[in-house]
PDB file of C-alpha atoms in Angstrom:
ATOM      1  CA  UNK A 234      -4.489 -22.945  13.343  1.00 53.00           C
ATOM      2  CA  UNK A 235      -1.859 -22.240  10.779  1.00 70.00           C
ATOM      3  CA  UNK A 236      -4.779 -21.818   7.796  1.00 85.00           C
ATOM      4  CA  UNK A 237      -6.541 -19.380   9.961  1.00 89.00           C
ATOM      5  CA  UNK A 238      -3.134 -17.199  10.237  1.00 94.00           C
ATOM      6  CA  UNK A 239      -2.779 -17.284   6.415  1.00 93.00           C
ATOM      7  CA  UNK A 240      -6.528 -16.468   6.403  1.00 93.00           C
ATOM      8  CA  UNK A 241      -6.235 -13.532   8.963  1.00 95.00           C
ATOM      9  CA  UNK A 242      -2.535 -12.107   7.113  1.00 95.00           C
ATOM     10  CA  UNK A 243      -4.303 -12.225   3.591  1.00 94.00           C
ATOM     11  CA  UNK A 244      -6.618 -10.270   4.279  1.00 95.00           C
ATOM     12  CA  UNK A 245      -4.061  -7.841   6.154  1.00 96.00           C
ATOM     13  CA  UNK A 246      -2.412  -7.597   2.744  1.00 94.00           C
ATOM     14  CA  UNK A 247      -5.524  -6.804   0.809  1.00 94.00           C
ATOM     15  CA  UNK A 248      -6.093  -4.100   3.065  1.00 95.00           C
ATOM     16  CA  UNK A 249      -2.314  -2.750   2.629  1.00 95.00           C
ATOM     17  CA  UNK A 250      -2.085  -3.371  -0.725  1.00 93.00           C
ATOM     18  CA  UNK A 251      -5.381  -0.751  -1.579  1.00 94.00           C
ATOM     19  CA  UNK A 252      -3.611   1.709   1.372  1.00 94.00           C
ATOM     20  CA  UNK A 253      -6.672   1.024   3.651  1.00 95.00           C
ATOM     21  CA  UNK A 254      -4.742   2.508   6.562  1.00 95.00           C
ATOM     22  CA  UNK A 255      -6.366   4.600   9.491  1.00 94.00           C
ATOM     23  CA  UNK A 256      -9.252   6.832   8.233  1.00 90.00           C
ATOM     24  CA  UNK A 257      -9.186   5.149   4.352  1.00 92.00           C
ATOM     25  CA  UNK A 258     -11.614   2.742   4.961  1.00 92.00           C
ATOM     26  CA  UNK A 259     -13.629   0.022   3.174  1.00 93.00           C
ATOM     27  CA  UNK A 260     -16.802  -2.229   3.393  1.00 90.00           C
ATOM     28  CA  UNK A 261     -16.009  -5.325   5.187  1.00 86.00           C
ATOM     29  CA  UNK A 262     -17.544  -7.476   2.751  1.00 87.00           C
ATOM     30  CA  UNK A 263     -14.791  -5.957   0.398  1.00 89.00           C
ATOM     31  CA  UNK A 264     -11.575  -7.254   2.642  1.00 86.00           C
ATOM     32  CA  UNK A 265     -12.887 -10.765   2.143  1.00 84.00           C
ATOM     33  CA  UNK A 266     -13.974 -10.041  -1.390  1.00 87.00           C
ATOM     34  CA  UNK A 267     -12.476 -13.139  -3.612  1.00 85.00           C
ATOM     35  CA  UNK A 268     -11.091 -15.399  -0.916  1.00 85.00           C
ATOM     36  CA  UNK A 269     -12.140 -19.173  -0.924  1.00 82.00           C
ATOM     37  CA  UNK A 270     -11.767 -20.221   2.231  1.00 80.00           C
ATOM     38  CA  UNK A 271     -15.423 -20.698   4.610  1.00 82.00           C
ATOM     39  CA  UNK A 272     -17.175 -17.710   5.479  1.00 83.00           C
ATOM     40  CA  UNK A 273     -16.806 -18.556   9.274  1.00 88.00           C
ATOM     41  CA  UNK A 274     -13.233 -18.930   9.198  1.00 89.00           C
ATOM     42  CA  UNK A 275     -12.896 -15.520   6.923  1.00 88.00           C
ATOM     43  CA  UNK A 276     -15.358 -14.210   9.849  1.00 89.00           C
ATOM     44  CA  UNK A 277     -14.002 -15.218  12.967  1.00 93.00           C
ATOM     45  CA  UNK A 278     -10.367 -13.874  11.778  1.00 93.00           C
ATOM     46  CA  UNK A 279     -11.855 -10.546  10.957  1.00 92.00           C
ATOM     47  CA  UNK A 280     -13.060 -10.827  14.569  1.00 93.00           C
ATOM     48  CA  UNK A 281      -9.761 -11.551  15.958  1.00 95.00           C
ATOM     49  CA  UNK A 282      -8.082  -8.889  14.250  1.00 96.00           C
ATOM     50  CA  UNK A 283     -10.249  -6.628  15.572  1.00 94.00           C
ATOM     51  CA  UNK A 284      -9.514  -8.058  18.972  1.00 96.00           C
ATOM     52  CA  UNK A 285      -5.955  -7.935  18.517  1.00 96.00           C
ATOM     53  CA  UNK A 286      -6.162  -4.122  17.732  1.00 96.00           C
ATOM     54  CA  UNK A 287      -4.978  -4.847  13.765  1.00 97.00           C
ATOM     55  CA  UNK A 288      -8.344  -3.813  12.186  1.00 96.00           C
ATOM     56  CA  UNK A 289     -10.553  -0.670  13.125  1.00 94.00           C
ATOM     57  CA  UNK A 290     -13.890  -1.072  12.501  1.00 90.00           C
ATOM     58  CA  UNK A 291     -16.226   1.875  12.093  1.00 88.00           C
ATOM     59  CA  UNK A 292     -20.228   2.444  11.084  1.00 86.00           C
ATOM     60  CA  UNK A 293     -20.417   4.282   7.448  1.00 81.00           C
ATOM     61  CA  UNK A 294     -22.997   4.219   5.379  1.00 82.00           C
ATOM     62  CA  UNK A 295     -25.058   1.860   6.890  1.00 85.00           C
ATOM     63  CA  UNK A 296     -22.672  -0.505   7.103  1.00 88.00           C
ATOM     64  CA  UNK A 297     -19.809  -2.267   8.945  1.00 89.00           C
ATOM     65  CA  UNK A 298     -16.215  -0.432   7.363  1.00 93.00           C
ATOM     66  CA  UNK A 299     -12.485  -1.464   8.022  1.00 94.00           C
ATOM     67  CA  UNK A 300      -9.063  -0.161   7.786  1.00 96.00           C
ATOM     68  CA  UNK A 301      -5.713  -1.101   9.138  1.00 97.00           C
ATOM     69  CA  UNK A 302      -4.698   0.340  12.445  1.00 97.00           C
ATOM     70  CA  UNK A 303      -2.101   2.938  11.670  1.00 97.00           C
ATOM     71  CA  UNK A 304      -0.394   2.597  15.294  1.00 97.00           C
ATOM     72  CA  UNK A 305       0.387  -1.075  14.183  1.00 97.00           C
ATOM     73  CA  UNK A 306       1.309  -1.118  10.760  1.00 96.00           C
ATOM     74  CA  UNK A 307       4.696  -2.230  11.491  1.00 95.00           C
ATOM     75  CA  UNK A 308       3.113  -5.365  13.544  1.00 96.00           C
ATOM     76  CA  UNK A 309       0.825  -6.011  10.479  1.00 96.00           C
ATOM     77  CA  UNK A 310       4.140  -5.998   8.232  1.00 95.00           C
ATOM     78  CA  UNK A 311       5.682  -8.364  10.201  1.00 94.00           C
ATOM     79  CA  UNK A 312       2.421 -10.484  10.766  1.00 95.00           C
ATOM     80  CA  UNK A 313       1.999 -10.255   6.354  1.00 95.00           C
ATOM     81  CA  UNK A 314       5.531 -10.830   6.270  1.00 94.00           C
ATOM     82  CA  UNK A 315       6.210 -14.564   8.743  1.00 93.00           C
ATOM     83  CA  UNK A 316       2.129 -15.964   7.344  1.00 94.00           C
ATOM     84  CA  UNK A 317       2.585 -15.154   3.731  1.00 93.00           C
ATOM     85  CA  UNK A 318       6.339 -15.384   3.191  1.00 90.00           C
ATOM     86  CA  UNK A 319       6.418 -12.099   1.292  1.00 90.00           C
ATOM     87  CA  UNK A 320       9.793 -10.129   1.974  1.00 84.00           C
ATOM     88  CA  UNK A 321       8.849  -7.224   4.883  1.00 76.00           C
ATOM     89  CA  UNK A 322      11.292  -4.656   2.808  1.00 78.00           C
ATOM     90  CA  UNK A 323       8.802  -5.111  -0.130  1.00 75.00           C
ATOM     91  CA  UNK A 324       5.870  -3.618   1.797  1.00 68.00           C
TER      92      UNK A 324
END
């Protein structure tokens, strides 16, 4: 459970970090891009942030594209913030 939270608020960071927020979007195979953990567990916490309402996911280019849900980004802070230990003033 608790690897699957790090997992999920990683790759809320990534996203942060490169200001993928609302229409600034990227592939999906880029949010994962680098991580070592399985594929299904890096897959099936993409899906439940989707669920949750922290990712957007949109069609471009052929392709499967994701950015952080603007309307939430002080959820995903605090989500970044309690999984990764990173102080929520430094985001």
């Amino acid at each position: 459970m608790a690897e699957k939270e790090v997992v999920k608020a990683t790759i809320l960071f990534k996203l942060f970090r490169k200001g993928k927020i609302g229409g600034s979007h990227t592939a999906l195979r880029n949010a994962s891009k680098g991580m070592k953990e399985d594929d299904k567990i890096i897959k099936k916490s993409i899906e439940e942030l989707n669920k949750e309402g922290f990712l957007l996911a949109k069609k471009s280019t052929g392709e499967i594209h994701v950015s952080l849900n603007p309307h939430r980004i002080n959820e995903i802070k605090e989500y970044i913030s309690k999984y990764l230990n990173i102080n929520i003033s430094m985001l």
